GROMACS .gro file of C-alpha atoms in nm:
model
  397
    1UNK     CA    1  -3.248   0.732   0.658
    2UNK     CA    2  -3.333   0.414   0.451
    3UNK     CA    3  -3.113   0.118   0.499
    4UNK     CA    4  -2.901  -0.037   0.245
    5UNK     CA    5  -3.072  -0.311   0.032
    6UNK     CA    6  -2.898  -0.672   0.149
    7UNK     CA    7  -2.913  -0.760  -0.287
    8UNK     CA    8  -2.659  -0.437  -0.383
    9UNK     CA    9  -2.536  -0.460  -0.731
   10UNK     CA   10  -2.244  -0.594  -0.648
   11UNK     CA   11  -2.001  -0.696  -0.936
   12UNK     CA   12  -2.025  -0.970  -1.184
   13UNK     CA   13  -1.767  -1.254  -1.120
   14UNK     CA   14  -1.520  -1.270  -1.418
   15UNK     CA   15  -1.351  -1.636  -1.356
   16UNK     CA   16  -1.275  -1.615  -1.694
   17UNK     CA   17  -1.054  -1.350  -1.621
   18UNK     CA   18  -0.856  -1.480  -1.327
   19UNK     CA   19  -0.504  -1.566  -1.559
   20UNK     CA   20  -0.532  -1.167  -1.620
   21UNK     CA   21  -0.569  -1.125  -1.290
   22UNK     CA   22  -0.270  -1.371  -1.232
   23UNK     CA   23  -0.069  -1.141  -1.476
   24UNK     CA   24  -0.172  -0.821  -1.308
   25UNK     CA   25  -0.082  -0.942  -0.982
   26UNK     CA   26   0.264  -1.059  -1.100
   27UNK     CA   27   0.363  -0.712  -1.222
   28UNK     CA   28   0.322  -0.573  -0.883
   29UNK     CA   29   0.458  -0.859  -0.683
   30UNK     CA   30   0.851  -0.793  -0.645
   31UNK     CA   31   0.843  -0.430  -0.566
   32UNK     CA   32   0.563  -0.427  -0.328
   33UNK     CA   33   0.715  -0.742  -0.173
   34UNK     CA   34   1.071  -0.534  -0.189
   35UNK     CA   35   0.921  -0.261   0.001
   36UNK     CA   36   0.654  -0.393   0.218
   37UNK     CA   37   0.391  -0.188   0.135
   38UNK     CA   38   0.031  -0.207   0.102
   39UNK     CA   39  -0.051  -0.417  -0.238
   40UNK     CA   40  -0.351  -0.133  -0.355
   41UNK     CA   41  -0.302  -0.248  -0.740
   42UNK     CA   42  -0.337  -0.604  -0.664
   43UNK     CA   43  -0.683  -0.569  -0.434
   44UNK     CA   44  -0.809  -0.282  -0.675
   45UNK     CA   45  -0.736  -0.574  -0.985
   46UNK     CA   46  -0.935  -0.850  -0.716
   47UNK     CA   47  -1.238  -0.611  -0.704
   48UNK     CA   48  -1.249  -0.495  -1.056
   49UNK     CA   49  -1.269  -0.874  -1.180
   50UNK     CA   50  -1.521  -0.903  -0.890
   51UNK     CA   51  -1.383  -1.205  -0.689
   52UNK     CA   52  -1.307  -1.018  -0.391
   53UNK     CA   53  -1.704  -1.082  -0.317
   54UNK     CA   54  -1.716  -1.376  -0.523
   55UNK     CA   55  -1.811  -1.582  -0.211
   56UNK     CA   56  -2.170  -1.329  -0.112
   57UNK     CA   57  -2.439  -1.586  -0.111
   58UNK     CA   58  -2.679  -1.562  -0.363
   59UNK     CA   59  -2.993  -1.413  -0.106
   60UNK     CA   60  -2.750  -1.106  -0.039
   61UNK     CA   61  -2.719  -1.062  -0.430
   62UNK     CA   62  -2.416  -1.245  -0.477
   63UNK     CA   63  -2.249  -1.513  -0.678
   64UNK     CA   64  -2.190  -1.764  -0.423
   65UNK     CA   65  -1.907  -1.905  -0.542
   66UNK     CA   66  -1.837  -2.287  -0.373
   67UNK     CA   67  -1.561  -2.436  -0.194
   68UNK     CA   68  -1.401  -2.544  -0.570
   69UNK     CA   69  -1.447  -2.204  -0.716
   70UNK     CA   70  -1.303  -2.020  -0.432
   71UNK     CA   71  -0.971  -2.259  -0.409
   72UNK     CA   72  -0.937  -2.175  -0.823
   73UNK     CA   73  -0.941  -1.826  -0.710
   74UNK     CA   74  -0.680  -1.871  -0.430
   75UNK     CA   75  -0.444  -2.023  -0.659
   76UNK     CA   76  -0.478  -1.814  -0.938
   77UNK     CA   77  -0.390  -1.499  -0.694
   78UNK     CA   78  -0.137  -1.676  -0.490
   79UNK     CA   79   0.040  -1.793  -0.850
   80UNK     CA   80   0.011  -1.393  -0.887
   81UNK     CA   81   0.065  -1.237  -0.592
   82UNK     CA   82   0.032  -1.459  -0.238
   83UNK     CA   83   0.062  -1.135  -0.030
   84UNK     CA   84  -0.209  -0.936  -0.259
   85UNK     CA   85  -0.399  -1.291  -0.226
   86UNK     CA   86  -0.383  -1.378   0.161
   87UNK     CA   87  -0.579  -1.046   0.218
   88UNK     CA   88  -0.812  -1.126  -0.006
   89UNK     CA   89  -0.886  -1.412   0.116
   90UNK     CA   90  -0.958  -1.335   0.481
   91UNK     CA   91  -1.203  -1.132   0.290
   92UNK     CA   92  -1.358  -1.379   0.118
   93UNK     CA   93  -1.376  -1.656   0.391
   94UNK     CA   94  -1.582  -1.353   0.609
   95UNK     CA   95  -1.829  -1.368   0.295
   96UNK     CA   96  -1.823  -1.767   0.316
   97UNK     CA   97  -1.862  -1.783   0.672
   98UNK     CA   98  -2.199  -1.559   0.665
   99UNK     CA   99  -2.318  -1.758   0.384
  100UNK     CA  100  -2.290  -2.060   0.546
  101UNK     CA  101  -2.424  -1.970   0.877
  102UNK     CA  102  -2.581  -1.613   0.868
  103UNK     CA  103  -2.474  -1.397   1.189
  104UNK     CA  104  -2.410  -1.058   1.113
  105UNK     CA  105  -2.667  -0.756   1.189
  106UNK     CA  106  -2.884  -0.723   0.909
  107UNK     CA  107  -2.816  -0.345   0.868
  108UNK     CA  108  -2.435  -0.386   0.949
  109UNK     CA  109  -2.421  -0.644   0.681
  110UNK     CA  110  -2.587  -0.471   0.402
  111UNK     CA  111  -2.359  -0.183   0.463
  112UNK     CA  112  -2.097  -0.359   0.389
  113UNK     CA  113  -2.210  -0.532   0.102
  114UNK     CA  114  -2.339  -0.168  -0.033
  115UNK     CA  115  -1.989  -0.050   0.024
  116UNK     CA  116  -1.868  -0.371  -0.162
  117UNK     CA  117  -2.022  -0.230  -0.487
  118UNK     CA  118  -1.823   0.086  -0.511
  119UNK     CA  119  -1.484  -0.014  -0.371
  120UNK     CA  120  -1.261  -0.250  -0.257
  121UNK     CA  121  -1.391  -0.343   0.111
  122UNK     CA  122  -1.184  -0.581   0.308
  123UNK     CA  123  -1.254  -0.721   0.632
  124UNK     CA  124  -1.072  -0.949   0.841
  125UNK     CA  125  -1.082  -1.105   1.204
  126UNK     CA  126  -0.802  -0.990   1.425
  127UNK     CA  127  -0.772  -1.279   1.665
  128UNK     CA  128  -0.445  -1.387   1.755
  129UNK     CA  129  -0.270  -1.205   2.064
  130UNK     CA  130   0.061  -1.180   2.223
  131UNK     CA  131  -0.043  -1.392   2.558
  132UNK     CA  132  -0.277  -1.598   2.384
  133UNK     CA  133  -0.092  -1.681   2.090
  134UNK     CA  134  -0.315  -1.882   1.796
  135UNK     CA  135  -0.720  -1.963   1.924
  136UNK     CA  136  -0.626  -2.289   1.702
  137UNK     CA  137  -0.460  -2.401   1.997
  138UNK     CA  138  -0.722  -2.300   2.240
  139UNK     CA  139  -0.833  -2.036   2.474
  140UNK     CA  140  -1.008  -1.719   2.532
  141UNK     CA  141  -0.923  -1.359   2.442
  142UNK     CA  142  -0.824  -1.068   2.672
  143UNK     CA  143  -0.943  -0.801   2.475
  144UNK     CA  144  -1.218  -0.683   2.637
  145UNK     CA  145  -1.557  -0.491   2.472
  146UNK     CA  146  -1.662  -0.251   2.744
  147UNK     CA  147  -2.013  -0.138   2.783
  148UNK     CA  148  -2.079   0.206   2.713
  149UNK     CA  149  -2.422   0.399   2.687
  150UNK     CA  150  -2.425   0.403   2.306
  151UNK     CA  151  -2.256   0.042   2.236
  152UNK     CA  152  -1.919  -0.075   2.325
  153UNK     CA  153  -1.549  -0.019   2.367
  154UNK     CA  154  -1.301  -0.196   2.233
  155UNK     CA  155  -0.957  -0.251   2.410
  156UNK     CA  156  -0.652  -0.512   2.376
  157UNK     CA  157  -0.377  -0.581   2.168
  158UNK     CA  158  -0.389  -0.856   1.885
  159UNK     CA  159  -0.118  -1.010   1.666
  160UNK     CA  160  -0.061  -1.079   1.301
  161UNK     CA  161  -0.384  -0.896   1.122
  162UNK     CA  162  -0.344  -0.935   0.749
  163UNK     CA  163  -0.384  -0.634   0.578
  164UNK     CA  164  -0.354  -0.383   0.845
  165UNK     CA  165  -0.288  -0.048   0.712
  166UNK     CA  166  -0.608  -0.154   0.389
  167UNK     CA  167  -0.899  -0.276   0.591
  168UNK     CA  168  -1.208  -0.127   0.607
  169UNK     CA  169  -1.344  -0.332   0.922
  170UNK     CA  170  -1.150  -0.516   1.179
  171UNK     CA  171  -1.347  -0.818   1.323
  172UNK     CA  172  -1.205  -0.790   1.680
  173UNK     CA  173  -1.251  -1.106   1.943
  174UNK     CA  174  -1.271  -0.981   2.225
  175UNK     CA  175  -1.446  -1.059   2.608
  176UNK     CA  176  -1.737  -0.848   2.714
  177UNK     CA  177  -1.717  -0.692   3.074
  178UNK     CA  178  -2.033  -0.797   3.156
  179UNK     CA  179  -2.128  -0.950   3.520
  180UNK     CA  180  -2.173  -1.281   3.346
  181UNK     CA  181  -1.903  -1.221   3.037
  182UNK     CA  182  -1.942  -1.337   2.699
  183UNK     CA  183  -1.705  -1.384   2.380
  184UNK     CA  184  -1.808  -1.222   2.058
  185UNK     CA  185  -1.694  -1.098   1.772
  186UNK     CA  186  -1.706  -0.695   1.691
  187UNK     CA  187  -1.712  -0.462   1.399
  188UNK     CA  188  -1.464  -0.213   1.419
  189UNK     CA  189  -1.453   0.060   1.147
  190UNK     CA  190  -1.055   0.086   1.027
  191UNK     CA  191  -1.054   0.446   1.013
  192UNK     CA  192  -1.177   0.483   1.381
  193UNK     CA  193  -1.008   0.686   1.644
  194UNK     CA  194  -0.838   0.501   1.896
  195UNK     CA  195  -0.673   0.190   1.660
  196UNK     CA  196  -0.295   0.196   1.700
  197UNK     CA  197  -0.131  -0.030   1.383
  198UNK     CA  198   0.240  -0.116   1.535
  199UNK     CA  199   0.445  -0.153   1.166
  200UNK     CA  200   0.615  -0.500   1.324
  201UNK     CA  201   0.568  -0.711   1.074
  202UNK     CA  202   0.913  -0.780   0.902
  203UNK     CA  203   0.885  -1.108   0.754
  204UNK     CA  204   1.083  -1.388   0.585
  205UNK     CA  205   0.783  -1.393   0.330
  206UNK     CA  206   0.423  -1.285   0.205
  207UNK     CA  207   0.595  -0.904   0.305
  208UNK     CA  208   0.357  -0.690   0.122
  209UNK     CA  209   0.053  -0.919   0.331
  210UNK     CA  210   0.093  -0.627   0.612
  211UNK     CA  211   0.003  -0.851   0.909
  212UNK     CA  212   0.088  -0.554   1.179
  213UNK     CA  213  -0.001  -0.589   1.565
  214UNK     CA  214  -0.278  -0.376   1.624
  215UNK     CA  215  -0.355  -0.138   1.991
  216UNK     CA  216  -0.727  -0.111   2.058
  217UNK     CA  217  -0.747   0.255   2.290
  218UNK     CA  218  -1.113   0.227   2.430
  219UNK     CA  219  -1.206   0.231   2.039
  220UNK     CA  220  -1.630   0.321   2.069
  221UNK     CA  221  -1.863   0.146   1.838
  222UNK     CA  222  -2.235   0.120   1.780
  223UNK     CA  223  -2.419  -0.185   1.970
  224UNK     CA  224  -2.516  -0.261   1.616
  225UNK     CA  225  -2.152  -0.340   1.567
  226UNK     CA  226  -2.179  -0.720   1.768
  227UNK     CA  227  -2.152  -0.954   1.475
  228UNK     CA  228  -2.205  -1.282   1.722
  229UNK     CA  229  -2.116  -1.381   2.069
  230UNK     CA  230  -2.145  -1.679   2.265
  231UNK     CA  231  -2.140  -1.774   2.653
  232UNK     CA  232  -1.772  -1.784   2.777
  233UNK     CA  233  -1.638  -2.099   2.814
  234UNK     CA  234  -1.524  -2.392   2.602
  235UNK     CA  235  -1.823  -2.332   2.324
  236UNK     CA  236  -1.672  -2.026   2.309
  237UNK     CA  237  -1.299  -2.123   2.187
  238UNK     CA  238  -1.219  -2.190   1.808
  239UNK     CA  239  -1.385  -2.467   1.637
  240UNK     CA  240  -1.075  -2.655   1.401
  241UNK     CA  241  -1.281  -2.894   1.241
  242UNK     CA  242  -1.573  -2.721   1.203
  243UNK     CA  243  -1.402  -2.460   0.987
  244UNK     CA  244  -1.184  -2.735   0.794
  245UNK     CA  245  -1.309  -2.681   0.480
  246UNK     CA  246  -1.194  -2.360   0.439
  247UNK     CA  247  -0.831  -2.437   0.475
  248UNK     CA  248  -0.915  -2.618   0.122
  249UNK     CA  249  -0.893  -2.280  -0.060
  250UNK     CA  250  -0.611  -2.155   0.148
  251UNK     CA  251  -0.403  -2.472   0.057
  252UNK     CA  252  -0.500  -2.377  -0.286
  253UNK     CA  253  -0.324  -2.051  -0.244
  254UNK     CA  254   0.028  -2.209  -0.177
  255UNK     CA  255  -0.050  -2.397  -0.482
  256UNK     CA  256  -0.009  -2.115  -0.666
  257UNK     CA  257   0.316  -2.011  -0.524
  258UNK     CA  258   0.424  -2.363  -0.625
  259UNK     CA  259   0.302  -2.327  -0.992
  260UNK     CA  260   0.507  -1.918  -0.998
  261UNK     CA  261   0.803  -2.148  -0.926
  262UNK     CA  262   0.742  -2.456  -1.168
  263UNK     CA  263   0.683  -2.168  -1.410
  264UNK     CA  264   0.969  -1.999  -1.356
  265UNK     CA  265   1.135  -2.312  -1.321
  266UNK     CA  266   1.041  -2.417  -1.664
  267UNK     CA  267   1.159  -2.090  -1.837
  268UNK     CA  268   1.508  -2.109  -1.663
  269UNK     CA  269   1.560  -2.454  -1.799
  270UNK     CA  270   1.500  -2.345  -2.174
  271UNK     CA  271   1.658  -2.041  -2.150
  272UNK     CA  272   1.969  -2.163  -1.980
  273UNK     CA  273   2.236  -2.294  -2.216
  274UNK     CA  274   2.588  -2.393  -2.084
  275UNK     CA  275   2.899  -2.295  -2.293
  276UNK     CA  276   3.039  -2.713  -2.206
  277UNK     CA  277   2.676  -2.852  -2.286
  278UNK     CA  278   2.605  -2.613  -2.575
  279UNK     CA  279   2.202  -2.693  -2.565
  280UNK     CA  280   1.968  -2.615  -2.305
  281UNK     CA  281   1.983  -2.750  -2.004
  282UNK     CA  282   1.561  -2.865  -2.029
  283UNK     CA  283   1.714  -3.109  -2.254
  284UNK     CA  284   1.888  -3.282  -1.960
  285UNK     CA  285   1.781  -3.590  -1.752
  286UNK     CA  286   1.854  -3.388  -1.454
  287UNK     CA  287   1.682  -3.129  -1.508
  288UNK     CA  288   1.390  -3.328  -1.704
  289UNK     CA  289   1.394  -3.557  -1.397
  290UNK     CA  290   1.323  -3.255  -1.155
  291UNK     CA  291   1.055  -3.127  -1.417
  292UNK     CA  292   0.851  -3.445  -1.340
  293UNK     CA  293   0.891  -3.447  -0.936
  294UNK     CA  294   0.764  -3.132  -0.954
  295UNK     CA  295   0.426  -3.169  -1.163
  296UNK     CA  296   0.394  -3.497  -0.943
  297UNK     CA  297   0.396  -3.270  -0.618
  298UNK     CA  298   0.183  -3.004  -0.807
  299UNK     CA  299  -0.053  -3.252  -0.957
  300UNK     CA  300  -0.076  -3.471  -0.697
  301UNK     CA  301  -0.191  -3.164  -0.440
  302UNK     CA  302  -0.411  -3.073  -0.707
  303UNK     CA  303  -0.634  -3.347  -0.665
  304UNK     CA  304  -0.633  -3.363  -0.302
  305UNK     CA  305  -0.736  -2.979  -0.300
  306UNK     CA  306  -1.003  -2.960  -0.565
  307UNK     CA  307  -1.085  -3.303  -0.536
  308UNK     CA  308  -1.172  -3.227  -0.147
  309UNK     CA  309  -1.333  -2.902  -0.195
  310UNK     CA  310  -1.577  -3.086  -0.473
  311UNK     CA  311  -1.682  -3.344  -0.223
  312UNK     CA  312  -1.791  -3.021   0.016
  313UNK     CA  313  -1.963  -2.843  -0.255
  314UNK     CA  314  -2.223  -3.160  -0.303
  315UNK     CA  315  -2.235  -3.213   0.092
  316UNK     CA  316  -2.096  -3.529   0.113
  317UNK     CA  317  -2.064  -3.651   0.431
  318UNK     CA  318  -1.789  -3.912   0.414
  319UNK     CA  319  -1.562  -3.637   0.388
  320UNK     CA  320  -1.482  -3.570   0.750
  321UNK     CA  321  -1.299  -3.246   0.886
  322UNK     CA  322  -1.000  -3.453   0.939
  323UNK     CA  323  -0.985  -3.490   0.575
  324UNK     CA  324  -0.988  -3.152   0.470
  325UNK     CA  325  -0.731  -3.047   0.762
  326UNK     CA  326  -0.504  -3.352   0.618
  327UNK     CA  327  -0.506  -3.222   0.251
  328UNK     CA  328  -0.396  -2.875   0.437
  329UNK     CA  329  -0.092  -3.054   0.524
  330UNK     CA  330  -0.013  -3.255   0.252
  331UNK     CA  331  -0.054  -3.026  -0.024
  332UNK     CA  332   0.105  -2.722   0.161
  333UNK     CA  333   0.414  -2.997   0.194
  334UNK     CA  334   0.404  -3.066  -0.185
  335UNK     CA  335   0.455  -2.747  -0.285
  336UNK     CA  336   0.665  -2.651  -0.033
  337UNK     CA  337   0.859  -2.951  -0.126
  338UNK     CA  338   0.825  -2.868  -0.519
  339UNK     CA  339   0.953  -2.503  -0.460
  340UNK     CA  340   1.271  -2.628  -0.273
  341UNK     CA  341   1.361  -2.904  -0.546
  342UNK     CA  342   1.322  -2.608  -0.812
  343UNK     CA  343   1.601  -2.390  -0.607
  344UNK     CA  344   1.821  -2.707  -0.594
  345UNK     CA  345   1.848  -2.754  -0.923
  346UNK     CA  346   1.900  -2.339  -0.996
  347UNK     CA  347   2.146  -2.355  -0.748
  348UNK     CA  348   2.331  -1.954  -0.675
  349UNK     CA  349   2.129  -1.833  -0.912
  350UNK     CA  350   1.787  -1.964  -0.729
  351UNK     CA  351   1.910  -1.798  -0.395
  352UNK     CA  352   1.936  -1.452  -0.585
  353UNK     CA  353   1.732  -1.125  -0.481
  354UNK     CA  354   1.618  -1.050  -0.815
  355UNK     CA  355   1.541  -1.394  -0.935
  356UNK     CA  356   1.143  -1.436  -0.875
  357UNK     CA  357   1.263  -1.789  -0.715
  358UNK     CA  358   1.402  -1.653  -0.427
  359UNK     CA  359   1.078  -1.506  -0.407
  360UNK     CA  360   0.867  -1.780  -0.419
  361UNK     CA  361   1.140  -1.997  -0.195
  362UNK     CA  362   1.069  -1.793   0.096
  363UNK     CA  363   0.678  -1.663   0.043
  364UNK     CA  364   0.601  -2.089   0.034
  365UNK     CA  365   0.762  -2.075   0.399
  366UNK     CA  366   0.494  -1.936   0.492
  367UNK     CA  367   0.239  -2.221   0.420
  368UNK     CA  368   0.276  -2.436   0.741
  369UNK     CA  369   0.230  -2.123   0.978
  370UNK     CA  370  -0.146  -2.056   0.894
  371UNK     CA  371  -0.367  -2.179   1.167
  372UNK     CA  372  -0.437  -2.459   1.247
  373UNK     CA  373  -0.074  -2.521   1.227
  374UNK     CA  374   0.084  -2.902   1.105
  375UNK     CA  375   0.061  -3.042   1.469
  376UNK     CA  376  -0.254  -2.922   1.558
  377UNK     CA  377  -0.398  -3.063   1.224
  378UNK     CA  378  -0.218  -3.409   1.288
  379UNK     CA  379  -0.348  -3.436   1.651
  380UNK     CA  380  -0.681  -3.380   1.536
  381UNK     CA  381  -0.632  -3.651   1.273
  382UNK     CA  382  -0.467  -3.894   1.516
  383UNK     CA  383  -0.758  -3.840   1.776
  384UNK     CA  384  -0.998  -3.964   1.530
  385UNK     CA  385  -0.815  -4.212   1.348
  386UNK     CA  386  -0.705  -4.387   1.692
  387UNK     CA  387  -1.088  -4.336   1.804
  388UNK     CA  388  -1.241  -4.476   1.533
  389UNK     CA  389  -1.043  -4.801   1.578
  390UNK     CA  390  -1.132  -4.843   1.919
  391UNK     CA  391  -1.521  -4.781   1.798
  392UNK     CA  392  -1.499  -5.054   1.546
  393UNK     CA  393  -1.323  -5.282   1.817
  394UNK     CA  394  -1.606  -5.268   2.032
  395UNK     CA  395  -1.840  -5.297   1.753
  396UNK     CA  396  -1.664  -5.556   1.672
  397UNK     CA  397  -1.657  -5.775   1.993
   0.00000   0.00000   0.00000
């Protein structure tokens, strides 16, 4: 049988398109975040405008969109939908990471890209367990990959897999069995037998994201199916700074939960008009006040994001990691911050079920869990800030 070409015609990138995209999304957003289900019309609207490969490098027949582009994208579909966009995003960042460092099988990888072309295809790493907890905070997984005589075996539990129930390949961490063991990362079809989704996830926000537990039941694969591995030990464990940049995008993403709200926001204030003011209530100081903390937070996160991600597109090395995890924190704390002085302001109202605020109030909660989480990112910063003083004290004596 003749392998898949690696340059499949994949779809054209339509970033022209992305406030339609925005406006499909939005339709969609309340019930499926009402009933927790699997957002299909929001990733089938992602593929059709092409962006949920809009990260494929350019030798695999793709666009190759940068850091910048890909944030845009984030916030556009988080400003939509932030469920519908978090799974498209662990997505994309598999795209990015191959780009950036190639590691997948030739043949798997083509596959997938071929696949790409007809339908939506999403992929995400599954990670996170219930002894473990986050691999931002360190540590090795106890899933295991069993050797068998056509490949492996796959068995463990993980934690918090975005997108669940839709994807088409679960990138499982696991520990091989071996007499010297390794830690790699394997391909795991979603529709193969012995995967066991749990339905636990019951969240505050992002409800429609579907981040189930997952059971792995001696779940066979191909050799073919080892994506990368590495010796066990510290190598081995997550890398925070050297995937920094990515949390760029993903802070981009909360962004656009922060402009739903401002948006929203807006339309409330012109809309609402008090019997005992008899105008509307945008015509206010109060409210005109509020108006311009929030485009501060907005605008000011703004810059950090795409001003960030535009320094990593032209490989400038004076940004450090430390930098991009610090813009993580800030901007996901502006618009966290910008959401919350919106629902002030609304007061009852804000804190209604069918008021898209309530909405955004509690899907922008979710901005500070994503890994590496606030304390982790400031640690990181604090190591190298204090460091780099004592390095320019001795330098200096």
């Amino acid at each position: 049988m003749t392998a898949p070409s690696l340059r499949p015609a994949l779809r054209p990138v339509a970033l022209d398109r992305l406030p339609d995209v925005t406006r499909q999304l939005a339709v969609h957003a309340e019930e499926y975040d009402r009933t927790g289900a699997f957002p299909a019309e929001g990733i089938r609207a992602v593929h059709e405008a092409g962006l949920l490969t809009a990260t494929v490098a350019p030798r695999y027949g793709g666009a190759g969109l940068g850091v910048e582009d890909t944030a845009r994208i984030f916030a556009a579909l988080g400003e939509g939908d932030p469920a519908t966009a978090l799974i498209a995003a662990m997505t994309l960042n598999a795209h990015t990471m191959q780009a950036r460092r190639p590691h997948w099988p030739e043949e798997l990888y083509a596959r997938v890209l071929a696949d790409s072309a007809e339908r939506p295809v999403l992929l995400n790493n599954a990670r996170v367990e219930p002894d473990l907890g986050s691999p931002a905070r360190g540590g090795l997984p106890a899933t295991t990959a069993r050797r068998t005589a056509g490949g492996w075996a796959i068995s463990g539990a993980k934690r918090f897999v975005t997108g669940a129930e839709g994807l088409t390949w679960y990138l499982v961490w696991a520990t091989t069995d071996e007499p010297e063991p390794r830690v790699g990362t394997f391909a795991v079809p979603g529709d193969a037998p012995g995967i066991e989704i749990t339905h636990r996830w019951n969240h505050l926000g992002l409800r429609a994201s579907g981040s189930h537990d997952i059971a792995f039941h001696e779940v066979e694969i191909p050799a073919g199916n080892l994506v990368s591995v590495a010796a066990h030990g510290p190598a081995a464990e997550q890398d925070n700074r050297a995937g920094a940049p990515l949390h760029l995008p993903l802070a981009a993403l909360y962004l656009g939960v922060g402009r739903a709200a401002q948006r929203y926001f807006h339309r409330f204030a012109h809309e609402r008009v008090p019997a005992n003011l008899g105008r509307p209530v945008a015509t206010t100081e109060r409210f005109r006040q509020a108006a311009g903390e929030i485009e501060l937070l907005l605008d000011s996160a703004d810059q950090l994001v795409y001003g960030g991600a535009r320094r990593v597109d032209l490989g400038d090395d004076t940004y450090a990691p430390e930098q991009a995890l610090g813009t993580k924190v800030l901007a996901t704390r502006h618009a966290t911050t910008a959401v919350q002085t919106a629902l002030r302001l609304l007061g009852n109202p804000g804190l209604t079920r069918d008021n898209p605020l309530e909405r955004h109030f509690r899907d922008i909660q979710c901005a500070p869990v994503h890994a590496p989480q606030e304390d982790t990112a400031l640690l990181a910063i604090g190591a190298s800030a204090l460091g780099g003083w004592a390095r320019s004290e001795r330098e200096g004596s």
